[in-house]
PDB file of C-alpha atoms in Angstrom:
ATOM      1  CA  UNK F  24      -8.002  12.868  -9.917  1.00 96.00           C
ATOM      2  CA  UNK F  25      -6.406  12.156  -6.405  1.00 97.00           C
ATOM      3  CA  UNK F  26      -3.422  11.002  -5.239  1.00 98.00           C
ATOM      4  CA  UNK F  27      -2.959   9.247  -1.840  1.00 98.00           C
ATOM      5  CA  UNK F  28       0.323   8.118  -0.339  1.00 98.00           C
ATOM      6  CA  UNK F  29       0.175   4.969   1.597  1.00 98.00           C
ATOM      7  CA  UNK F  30       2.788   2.707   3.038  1.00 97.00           C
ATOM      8  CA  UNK F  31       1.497  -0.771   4.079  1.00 96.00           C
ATOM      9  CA  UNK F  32       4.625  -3.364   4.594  1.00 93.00           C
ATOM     10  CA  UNK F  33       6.405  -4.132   1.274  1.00 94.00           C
ATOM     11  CA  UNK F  34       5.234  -1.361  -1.750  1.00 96.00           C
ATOM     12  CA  UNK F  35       4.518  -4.580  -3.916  1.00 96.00           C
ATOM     13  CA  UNK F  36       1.694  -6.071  -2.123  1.00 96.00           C
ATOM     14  CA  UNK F  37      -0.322  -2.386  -2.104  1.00 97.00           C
ATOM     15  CA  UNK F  38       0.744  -2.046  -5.852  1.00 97.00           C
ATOM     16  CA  UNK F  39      -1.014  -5.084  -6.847  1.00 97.00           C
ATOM     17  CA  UNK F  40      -4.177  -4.375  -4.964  1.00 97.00           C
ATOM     18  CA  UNK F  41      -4.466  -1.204  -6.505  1.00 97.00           C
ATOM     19  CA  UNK F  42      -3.185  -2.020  -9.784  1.00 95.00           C
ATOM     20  CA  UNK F  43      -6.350  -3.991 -10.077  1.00 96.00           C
ATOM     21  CA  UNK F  44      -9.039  -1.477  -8.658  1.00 96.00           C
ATOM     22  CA  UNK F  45     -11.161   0.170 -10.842  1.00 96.00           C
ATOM     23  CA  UNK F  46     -10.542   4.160 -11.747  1.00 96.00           C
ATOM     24  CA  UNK F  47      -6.881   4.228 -10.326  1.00 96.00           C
ATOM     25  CA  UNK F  48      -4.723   5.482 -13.158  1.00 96.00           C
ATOM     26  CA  UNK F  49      -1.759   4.605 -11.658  1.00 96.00           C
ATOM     27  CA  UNK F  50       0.174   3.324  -8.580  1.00 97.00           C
ATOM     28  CA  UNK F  51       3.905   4.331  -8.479  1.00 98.00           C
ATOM     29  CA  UNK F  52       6.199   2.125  -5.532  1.00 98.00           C
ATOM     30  CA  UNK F  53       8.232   4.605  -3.861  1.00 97.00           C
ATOM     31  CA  UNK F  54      10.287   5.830  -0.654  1.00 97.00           C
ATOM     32  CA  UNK F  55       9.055   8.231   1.284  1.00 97.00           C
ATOM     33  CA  UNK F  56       9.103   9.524   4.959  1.00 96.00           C
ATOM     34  CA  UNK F  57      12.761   9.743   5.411  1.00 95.00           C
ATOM     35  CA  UNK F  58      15.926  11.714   5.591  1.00 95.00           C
ATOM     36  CA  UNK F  59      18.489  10.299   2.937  1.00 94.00           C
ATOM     37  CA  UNK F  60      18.242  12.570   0.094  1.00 94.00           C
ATOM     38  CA  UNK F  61      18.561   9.848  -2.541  1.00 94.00           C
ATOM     39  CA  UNK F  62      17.214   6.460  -1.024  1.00 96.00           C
ATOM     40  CA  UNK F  63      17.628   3.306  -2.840  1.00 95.00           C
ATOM     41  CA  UNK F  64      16.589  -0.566  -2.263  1.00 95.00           C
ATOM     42  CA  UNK F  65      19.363  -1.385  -0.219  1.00 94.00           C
ATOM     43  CA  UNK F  66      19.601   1.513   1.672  1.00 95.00           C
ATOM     44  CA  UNK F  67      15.759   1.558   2.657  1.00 96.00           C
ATOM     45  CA  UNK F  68      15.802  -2.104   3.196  1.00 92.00           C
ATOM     46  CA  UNK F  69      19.036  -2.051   5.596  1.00 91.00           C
ATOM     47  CA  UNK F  70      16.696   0.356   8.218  1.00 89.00           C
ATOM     48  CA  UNK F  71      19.058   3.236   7.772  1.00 89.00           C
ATOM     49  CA  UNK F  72      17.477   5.964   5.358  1.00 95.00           C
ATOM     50  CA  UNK F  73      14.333   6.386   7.805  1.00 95.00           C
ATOM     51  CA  UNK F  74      12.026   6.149   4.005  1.00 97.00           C
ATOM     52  CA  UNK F  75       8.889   3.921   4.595  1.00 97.00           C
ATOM     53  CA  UNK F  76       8.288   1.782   1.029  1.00 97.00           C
ATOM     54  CA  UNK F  77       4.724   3.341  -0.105  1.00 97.00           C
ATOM     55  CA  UNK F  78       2.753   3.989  -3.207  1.00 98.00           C
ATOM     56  CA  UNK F  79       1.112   6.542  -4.611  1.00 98.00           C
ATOM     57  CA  UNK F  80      -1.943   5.806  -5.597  1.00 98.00           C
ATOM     58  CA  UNK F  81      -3.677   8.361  -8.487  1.00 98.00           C
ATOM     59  CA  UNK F  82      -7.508   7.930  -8.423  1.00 97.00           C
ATOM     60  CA  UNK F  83     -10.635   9.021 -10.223  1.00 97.00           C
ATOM     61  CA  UNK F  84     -12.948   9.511  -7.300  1.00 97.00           C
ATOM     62  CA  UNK F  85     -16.191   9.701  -9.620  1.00 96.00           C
ATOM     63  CA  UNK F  86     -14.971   6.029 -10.199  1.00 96.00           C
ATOM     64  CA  UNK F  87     -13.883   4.784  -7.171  1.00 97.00           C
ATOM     65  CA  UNK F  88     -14.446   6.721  -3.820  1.00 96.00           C
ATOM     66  CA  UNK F  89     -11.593   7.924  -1.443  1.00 96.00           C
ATOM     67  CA  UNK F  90     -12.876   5.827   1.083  1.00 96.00           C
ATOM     68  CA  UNK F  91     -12.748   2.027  -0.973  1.00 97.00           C
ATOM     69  CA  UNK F  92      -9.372   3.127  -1.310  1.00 98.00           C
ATOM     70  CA  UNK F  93      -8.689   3.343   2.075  1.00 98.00           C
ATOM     71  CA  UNK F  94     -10.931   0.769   2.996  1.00 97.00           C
ATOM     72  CA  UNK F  95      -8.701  -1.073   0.728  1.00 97.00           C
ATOM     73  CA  UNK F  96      -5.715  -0.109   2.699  1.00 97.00           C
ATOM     74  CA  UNK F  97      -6.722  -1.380   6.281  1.00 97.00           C
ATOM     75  CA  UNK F  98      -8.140  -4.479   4.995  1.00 95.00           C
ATOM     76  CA  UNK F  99      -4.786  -6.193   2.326  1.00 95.00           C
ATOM     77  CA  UNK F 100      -2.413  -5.040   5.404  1.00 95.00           C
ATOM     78  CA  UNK F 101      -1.742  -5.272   9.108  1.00 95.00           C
ATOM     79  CA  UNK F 102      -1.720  -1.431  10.621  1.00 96.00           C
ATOM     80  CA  UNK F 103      -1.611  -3.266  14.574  1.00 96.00           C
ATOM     81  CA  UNK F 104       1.891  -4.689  13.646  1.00 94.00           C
ATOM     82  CA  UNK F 105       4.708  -1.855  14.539  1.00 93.00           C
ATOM     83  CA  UNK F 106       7.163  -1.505  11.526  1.00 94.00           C
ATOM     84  CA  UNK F 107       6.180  -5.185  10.566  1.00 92.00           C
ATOM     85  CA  UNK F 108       4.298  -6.687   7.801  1.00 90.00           C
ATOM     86  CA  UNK F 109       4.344 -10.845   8.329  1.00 85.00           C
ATOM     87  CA  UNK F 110       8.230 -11.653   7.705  1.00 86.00           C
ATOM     88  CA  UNK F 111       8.970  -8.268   6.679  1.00 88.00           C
ATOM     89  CA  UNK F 112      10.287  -6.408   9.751  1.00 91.00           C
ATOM     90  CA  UNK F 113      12.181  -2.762   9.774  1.00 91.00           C
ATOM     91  CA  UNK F 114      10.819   0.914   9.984  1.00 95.00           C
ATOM     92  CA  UNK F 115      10.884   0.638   6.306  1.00 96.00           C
ATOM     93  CA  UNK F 116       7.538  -1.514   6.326  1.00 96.00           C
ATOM     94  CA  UNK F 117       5.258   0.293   8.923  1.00 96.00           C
ATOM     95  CA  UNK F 118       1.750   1.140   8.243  1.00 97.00           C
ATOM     96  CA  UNK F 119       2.075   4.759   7.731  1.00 98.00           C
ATOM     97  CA  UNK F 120       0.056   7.461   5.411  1.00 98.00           C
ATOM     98  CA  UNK F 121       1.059  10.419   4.479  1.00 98.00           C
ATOM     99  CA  UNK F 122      -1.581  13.113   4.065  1.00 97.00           C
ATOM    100  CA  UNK F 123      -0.662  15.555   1.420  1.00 95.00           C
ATOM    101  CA  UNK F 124      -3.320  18.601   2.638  1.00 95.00           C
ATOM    102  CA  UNK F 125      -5.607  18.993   5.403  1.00 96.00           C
ATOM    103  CA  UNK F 126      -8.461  17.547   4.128  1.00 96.00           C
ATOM    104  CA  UNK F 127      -6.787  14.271   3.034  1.00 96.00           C
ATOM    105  CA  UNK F 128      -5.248  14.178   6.778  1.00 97.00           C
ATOM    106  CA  UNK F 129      -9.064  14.243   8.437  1.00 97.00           C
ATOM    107  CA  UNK F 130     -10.267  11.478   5.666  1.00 97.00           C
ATOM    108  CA  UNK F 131      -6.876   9.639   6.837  1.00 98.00           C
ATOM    109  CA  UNK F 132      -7.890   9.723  10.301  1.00 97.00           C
ATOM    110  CA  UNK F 133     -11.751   9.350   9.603  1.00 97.00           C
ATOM    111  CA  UNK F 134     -10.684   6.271   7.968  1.00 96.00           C
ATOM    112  CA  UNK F 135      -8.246   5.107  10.454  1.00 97.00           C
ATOM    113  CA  UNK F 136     -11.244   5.538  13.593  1.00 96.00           C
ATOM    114  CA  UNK F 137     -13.725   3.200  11.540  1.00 95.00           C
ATOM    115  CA  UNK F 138     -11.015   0.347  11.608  1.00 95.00           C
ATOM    116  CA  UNK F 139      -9.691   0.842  14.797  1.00 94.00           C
ATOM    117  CA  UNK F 140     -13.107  -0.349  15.918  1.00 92.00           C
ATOM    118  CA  UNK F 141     -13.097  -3.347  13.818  1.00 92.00           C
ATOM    119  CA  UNK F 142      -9.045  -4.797  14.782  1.00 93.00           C
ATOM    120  CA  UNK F 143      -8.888  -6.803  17.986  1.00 93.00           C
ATOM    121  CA  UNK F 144      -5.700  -4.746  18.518  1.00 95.00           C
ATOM    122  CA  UNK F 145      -4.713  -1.098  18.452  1.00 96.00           C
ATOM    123  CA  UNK F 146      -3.733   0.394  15.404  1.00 96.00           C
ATOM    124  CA  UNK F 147      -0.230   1.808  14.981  1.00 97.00           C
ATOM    125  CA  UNK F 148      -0.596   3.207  11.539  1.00 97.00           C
ATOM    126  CA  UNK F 149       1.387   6.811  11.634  1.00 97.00           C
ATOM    127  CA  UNK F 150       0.051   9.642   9.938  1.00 97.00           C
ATOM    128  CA  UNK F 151       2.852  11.327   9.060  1.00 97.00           C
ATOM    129  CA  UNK F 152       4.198  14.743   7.415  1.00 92.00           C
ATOM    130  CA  UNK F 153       4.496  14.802   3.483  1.00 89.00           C
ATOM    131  CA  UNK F 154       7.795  14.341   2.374  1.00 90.00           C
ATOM    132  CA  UNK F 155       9.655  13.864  -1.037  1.00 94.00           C
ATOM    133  CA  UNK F 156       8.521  10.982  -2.535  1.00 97.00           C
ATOM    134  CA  UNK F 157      11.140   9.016  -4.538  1.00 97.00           C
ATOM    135  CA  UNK F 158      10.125   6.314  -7.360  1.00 97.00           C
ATOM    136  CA  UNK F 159      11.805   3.109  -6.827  1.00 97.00           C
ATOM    137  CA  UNK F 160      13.839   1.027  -9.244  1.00 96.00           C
ATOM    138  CA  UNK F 161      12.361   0.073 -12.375  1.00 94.00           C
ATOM    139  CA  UNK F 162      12.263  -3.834 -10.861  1.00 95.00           C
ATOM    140  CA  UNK F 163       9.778  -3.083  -7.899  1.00 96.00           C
ATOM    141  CA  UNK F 164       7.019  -1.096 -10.321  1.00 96.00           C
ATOM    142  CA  UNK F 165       4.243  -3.454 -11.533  1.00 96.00           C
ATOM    143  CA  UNK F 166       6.306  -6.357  -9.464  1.00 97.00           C
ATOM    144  CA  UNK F 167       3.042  -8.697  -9.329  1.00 96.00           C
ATOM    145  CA  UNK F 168       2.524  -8.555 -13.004  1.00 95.00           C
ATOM    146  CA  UNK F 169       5.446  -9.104 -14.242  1.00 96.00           C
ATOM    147  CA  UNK F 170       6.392 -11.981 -11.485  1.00 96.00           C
ATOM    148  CA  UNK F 171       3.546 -13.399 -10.560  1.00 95.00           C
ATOM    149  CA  UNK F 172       5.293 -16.843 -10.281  1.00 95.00           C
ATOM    150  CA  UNK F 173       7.672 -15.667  -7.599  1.00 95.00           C
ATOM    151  CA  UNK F 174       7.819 -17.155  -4.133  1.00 94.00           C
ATOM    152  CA  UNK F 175       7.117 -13.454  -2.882  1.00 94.00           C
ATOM    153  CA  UNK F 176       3.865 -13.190  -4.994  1.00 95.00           C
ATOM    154  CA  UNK F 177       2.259 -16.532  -4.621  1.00 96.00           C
ATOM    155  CA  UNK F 178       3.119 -17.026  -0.638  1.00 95.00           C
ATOM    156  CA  UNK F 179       2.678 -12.982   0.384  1.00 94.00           C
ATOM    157  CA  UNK F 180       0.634 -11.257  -2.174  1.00 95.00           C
ATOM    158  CA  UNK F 181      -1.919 -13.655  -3.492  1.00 96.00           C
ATOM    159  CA  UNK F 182      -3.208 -13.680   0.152  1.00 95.00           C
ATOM    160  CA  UNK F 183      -4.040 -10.150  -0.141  1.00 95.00           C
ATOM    161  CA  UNK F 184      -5.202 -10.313  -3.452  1.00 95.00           C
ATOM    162  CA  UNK F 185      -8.103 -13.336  -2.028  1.00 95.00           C
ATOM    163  CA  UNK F 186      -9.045 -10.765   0.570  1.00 95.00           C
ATOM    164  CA  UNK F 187      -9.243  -7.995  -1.680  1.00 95.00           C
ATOM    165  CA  UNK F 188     -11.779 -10.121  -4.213  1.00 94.00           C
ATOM    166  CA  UNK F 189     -13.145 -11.157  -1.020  1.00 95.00           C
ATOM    167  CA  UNK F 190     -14.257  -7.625   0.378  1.00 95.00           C
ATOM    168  CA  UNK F 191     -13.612  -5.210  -2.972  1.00 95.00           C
ATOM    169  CA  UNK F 192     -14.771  -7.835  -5.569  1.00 94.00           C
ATOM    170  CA  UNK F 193     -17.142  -5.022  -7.257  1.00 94.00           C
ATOM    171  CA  UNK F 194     -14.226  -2.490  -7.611  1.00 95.00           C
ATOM    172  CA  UNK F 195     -11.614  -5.130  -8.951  1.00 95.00           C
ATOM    173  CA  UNK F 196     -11.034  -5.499 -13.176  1.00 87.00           C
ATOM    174  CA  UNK F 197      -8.746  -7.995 -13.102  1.00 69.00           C
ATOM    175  CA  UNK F 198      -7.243  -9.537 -16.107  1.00 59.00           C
ATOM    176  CA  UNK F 199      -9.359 -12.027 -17.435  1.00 43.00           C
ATOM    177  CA  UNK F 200      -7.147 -14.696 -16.575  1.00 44.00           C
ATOM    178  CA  UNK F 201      -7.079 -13.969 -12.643  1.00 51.00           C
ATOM    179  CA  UNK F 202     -10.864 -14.542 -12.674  1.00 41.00           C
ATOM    180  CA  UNK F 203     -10.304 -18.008 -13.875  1.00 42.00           C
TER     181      UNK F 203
END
C-alpha cells in the first residue's frame, strides 16, 4: 500500500474523487503543512494556522498506479490558482503535495512536469516538507457521501466528479446509483 498527501482547494472535493477510485483503501481529510500544534476548522479556515486542508490518500498500487492518482490530482483541481480553489480563497486551499520520502518527491515532480505542459498557465502547486498530519472533524470525513444534497456538493464537487468519470471513468466504482 501507499499513502500520498495531497492538498487541492477544499479536502472534500479530493475526498470524493478518491473515495470513488478503485484500490484506494482509504482517504482521510486532514491539516497539514502548518505550525499550530493542534489545528481545527476554524482556525485553518481563518488563514492563521499556516495548515493546507489535504488528504491522505492510502493506495494499492497493483490496483491503481501512483500515477492515475496523481493524474487524478491535476485534473479535479486548479494547481495555476495561488492559494485559491474557485470561491475558496486562503493559504489553507493551495495546491500543495507533500512528499513523504525521496522517491515520492521525484514522482511528485515527474507528475507535476507532465501537466505543466498541458495548463495554459504556470503551475503553482508547492511541494512541500512532510509535516504532522492532523485528521479533521468527524463532519468533513466522507462529506460527499453523507451530503450529497448540499449546495457545496452539487455546485463545487459534482463538477469534479463529471471530469473525473470523464478522464478516470475505468478506475471509478461508484455506487450503483451515481451511474444512473
Amino acid at each position: 500500500m501507499s499513502t500520498f498527501v495531497l492538498a487541492g482547494g477544499c479536502f472534500w472535493c479530493l475526498d470524493a474523487v478518491y473515495q470513488r477510485t478503485r484500490g484506494v483503501s482509504s482517504v482521510i481529510s486532514g491539516y497539514t503543512g502548518g505550525w499550530d500544534p493542534a489545528p481545527q476548522y476554524r482556525t485553518v479556515c481563518g488563514g492563521n494556522t499556516g495548515h493546507a486542508e489535504a488528504v491522505a490518500v492510502t493506495f494499492d498500487p497493483a490496483v491503481v498506479p501512483d500515477d492515475v492518482i496523481l493524474d487524478m490530482f491535476f485534473t479535479t483541481h486548479d494547481p495555476t490558482t495561488l492559494n485559491r480553489q474557485g470561491y475558496d480563497v486562503g493559504t489553507q486551499y493551495r495546491s500543495a503535495m507533500f512528499p513523504l520520502d525521496a522517491a515520492q518527491e521525484a514522482l511528485f515532480r515527474e507528475s507535476a512536469g507532465k501537466f505543466a505542459q498541458l495548463y495554459p498557465d504556470p503551475l503553482v502547486t508547492s511541494f512541500e516538507e512532510p509535516a504532522d498530519f492532523f485528521v479533521a472533524e468527524g463532519i468533513h470525513q466522507d462529506y460527499y457521501n453523507r451530503f450529497p444534497s448540499e449546495g457545496y456538493c452539487r455546485v463545487i464537487i459534482d463538477p469534479k466528479l463529471a471530469k473525473a468519470r470523464k478522464y478516470y471513468a475505468t478506475w471509478l466504482d461508484e455506487p450503483a446509483a451515481e451511474r444512473s
